[in-house]
mmCIF file of C-alpha atoms in Angstrom:
data_model
loop_
_atom_site.group_PDB
_atom_site.id
_atom_site.type_symbol
_atom_site.label_atom_id
_atom_site.label_comp_id
_atom_site.label_asym_id
_atom_site.label_seq_id
_atom_site.Cartn_x
_atom_site.Cartn_y
_atom_site.Cartn_z
ATOM 1 C CA MET A 1 -53.391 -17.647 8.306
ATOM 2 C CA SER A 2 -56.845 -17.976 9.877
ATOM 3 C CA ASP A 3 -59.199 -15.033 10.264
ATOM 4 C CA ILE A 4 -59.063 -15.319 14.055
ATOM 5 C CA LEU A 5 -55.262 -15.186 14.120
ATOM 6 C CA ASN A 6 -55.317 -12.208 11.713
ATOM 7 C CA HIS A 7 -57.829 -10.459 13.954
ATOM 8 C CA ILE A 8 -55.692 -11.077 17.043
ATOM 9 C CA GLU A 9 -52.585 -9.745 15.292
ATOM 10 C CA GLU A 10 -54.443 -6.622 14.146
ATOM 11 C CA ASN A 11 -56.345 -6.083 17.422
ATOM 12 C CA PRO A 12 -54.188 -7.382 20.286
ATOM 13 C CA LYS A 13 -56.412 -5.715 22.899
ATOM 14 C CA GLU A 14 -59.299 -8.038 21.975
ATOM 15 C CA THR A 15 -57.285 -11.185 22.638
ATOM 16 C CA GLN A 16 -58.624 -11.443 26.199
ATOM 17 C CA ARG A 17 -62.220 -11.472 24.948
ATOM 18 C CA LEU A 18 -61.553 -13.997 22.194
ATOM 19 C CA ILE A 19 -59.473 -16.625 23.965
ATOM 20 C CA GLY A 20 -59.334 -15.684 27.648
ATOM 21 C CA LEU A 21 -55.657 -14.686 27.723
ATOM 22 C CA GLY A 22 -53.931 -11.358 27.218
ATOM 23 C CA TYR A 23 -51.858 -10.827 24.062
ATOM 24 C CA GLU A 24 -48.525 -11.044 25.908
ATOM 25 C CA GLN A 25 -49.658 -14.179 27.738
ATOM 26 C CA LEU A 26 -50.684 -15.698 24.414
ATOM 27 C CA GLN A 27 -47.301 -14.968 22.835
ATOM 28 C CA GLN A 28 -45.491 -16.528 25.816
ATOM 29 C CA LEU A 29 -47.815 -19.540 25.752
ATOM 30 C CA ILE A 30 -47.200 -20.059 22.032
ATOM 31 C CA GLN A 31 -43.422 -19.931 22.550
ATOM 32 C CA ASN A 32 -43.496 -22.405 25.439
ATOM 33 C CA ALA A 33 -45.975 -24.768 23.793
ATOM 34 C CA GLU A 34 -44.061 -24.706 20.513
ATOM 35 C CA ALA A 35 -40.822 -25.556 22.329
ATOM 36 C CA LEU A 36 -42.528 -28.462 24.132
ATOM 37 C CA HIS A 37 -44.071 -29.620 20.836
ATOM 38 C CA HIS A 38 -40.671 -29.686 19.096
ATOM 39 C CA LYS A 39 -39.098 -31.465 22.049
ATOM 40 C CA LYS A 40 -41.770 -34.185 21.954
ATOM 41 C CA GLN A 41 -41.528 -34.495 18.163
ATOM 42 C CA ASP A 42 -37.744 -34.858 18.364
ATOM 43 C CA LEU A 43 -38.127 -37.553 21.024
ATOM 44 C CA LEU A 44 -40.618 -39.458 18.859
ATOM 45 C CA GLU A 45 -38.375 -39.092 15.816
ATOM 46 C CA SER A 46 -35.352 -40.430 17.695
ATOM 47 C CA LYS A 47 -37.257 -43.611 18.612
ATOM 48 C CA LYS A 48 -38.365 -44.362 15.051
ATOM 49 C CA VAL A 49 -36.687 -46.964 12.919
ATOM 50 C CA ARG A 50 -36.779 -45.488 9.442
ATOM 51 C CA ILE A 51 -36.603 -47.332 6.164
ATOM 52 C CA ILE A 52 -37.455 -44.213 4.162
ATOM 53 C CA ALA A 53 -35.812 -40.862 4.869
ATOM 54 C CA GLY A 54 -37.796 -38.358 6.922
ATOM 55 C CA GLY A 55 -39.252 -35.129 5.604
ATOM 56 C CA GLY A 56 -41.904 -36.569 3.353
ATOM 57 C CA GLY A 57 -45.580 -36.779 3.965
ATOM 58 C CA ARG A 58 -48.379 -34.308 4.063
ATOM 59 C CA LYS A 59 -47.734 -30.907 5.604
ATOM 60 C CA PRO A 60 -50.201 -29.692 8.251
ATOM 61 C CA LYS A 61 -52.869 -27.247 7.070
ATOM 62 C CA LEU A 62 -52.565 -25.120 10.208
ATOM 63 C CA SER A 63 -49.441 -23.574 11.647
ATOM 64 C CA VAL A 64 -48.511 -24.377 15.232
ATOM 65 C CA GLU A 65 -49.787 -20.931 16.229
ATOM 66 C CA GLU A 66 -53.155 -21.586 14.574
ATOM 67 C CA GLN A 67 -53.430 -25.008 16.200
ATOM 68 C CA ILE A 68 -52.889 -23.476 19.642
ATOM 69 C CA ILE A 69 -55.431 -20.732 18.907
ATOM 70 C CA LEU A 70 -57.945 -23.383 17.763
ATOM 71 C CA THR A 71 -57.513 -25.209 21.074
ATOM 72 C CA LEU A 72 -57.899 -22.014 23.099
ATOM 73 C CA VAL A 73 -60.974 -20.937 21.125
ATOM 74 C CA TYR A 74 -62.579 -24.302 21.862
ATOM 75 C CA LEU A 75 -61.780 -24.035 25.581
ATOM 76 C CA ARG A 76 -63.125 -20.498 25.722
ATOM 77 C CA HIS A 77 -66.312 -20.874 23.684
ATOM 78 C CA MET A 78 -67.051 -24.641 23.803
ATOM 79 C CA THR A 79 -68.238 -24.561 20.200
ATOM 80 C CA THR A 80 -68.594 -27.652 18.020
ATOM 81 C CA PHE A 81 -65.642 -29.078 16.151
ATOM 82 C CA GLN A 82 -67.624 -28.679 12.953
ATOM 83 C CA LEU A 83 -67.843 -24.915 13.504
ATOM 84 C CA LEU A 84 -64.178 -24.750 14.539
ATOM 85 C CA GLY A 85 -63.253 -26.572 11.345
ATOM 86 C CA ILE A 86 -65.186 -24.034 9.300
ATOM 87 C CA GLN A 87 -63.569 -21.108 11.151
ATOM 88 C CA PHE A 88 -60.052 -22.473 10.620
ATOM 89 C CA GLY A 89 -60.556 -23.989 7.170
ATOM 90 C CA VAL A 90 -60.051 -27.631 8.165
ATOM 91 C CA SER A 91 -62.304 -30.664 8.535
ATOM 92 C CA GLU A 92 -64.249 -31.431 11.687
ATOM 93 C CA SER A 93 -62.015 -34.432 12.421
ATOM 94 C CA THR A 94 -58.851 -32.334 11.942
ATOM 95 C CA ALA A 95 -60.192 -29.748 14.410
ATOM 96 C CA ASN A 96 -60.952 -32.558 16.877
ATOM 97 C CA ASP A 97 -57.537 -34.187 16.401
ATOM 98 C CA THR A 98 -55.787 -30.825 16.775
ATOM 99 C CA PHE A 99 -57.606 -30.079 20.025
ATOM 100 C CA ASN A 100 -56.881 -33.517 21.451
ATOM 101 C CA TYR A 101 -53.186 -33.231 20.542
ATOM 102 C CA TRP A 102 -52.655 -29.773 22.043
ATOM 103 C CA LEU A 103 -54.738 -30.007 25.237
ATOM 104 C CA PRO A 104 -52.266 -32.272 27.106
ATOM 105 C CA LEU A 105 -49.349 -30.103 25.927
ATOM 106 C CA LEU A 106 -51.072 -26.938 27.137
ATOM 107 C CA ARG A 107 -51.775 -28.632 30.459
ATOM 108 C CA GLU A 108 -48.028 -29.177 30.821
ATOM 109 C CA VAL A 109 -47.198 -25.581 29.905
ATOM 110 C CA LEU A 110 -49.989 -23.812 31.798
ATOM 111 C CA PRO A 111 -50.968 -24.258 35.395
ATOM 112 C CA SER A 112 -54.240 -26.170 35.510
ATOM 113 C CA SER A 113 -55.854 -23.250 37.300
ATOM 114 C CA LEU A 114 -55.333 -21.053 34.216
ATOM 115 C CA ILE A 115 -56.898 -23.638 31.902
ATOM 116 C CA GLU A 116 -59.862 -23.925 34.280
ATOM 117 C CA GLN A 117 -60.042 -20.130 34.433
ATOM 118 C CA VAL A 118 -60.358 -19.932 30.634
ATOM 119 C CA LYS A 119 -63.159 -22.502 30.768
ATOM 120 C CA LYS A 120 -64.976 -20.868 33.729
ATOM 121 C CA LYS A 121 -64.930 -17.379 32.247
ATOM 122 C CA SER A 122 -66.753 -18.675 29.189
ATOM 123 C CA LEU A 123 -69.323 -20.423 31.373
ATOM 124 C CA ILE A 124 -69.903 -17.327 33.539
ATOM 125 C CA MET A 125 -70.373 -15.085 30.503
ATOM 126 C CA LYS A 126 -73.127 -17.315 29.012
#
């Protein structure tokens, strides 16, 4: 588990400052985004023609929760992917790929005004 996710779990009142959403909003967002993620993965899996049985391959380094937090941290703080990779213990390209995978999913789950609000609050605070 990443240090940021540990910190959020231990200090739920600081969630707003870290990622721009309240703790309860974050939990609801994670549930909805995870459900959408599984739905899309199941759809992709159903379209595949498999020669080798599924279930193999490399497991992701970050949990779904951590991937969502990574995306929200980027939106909130607009840091570099290199720094995000260091914070979450993954490579720069993995941080970039994670962000680019989750952003469209979060746009489906959240109203666009809330995503823009997360971005604007970080710009106002600078």
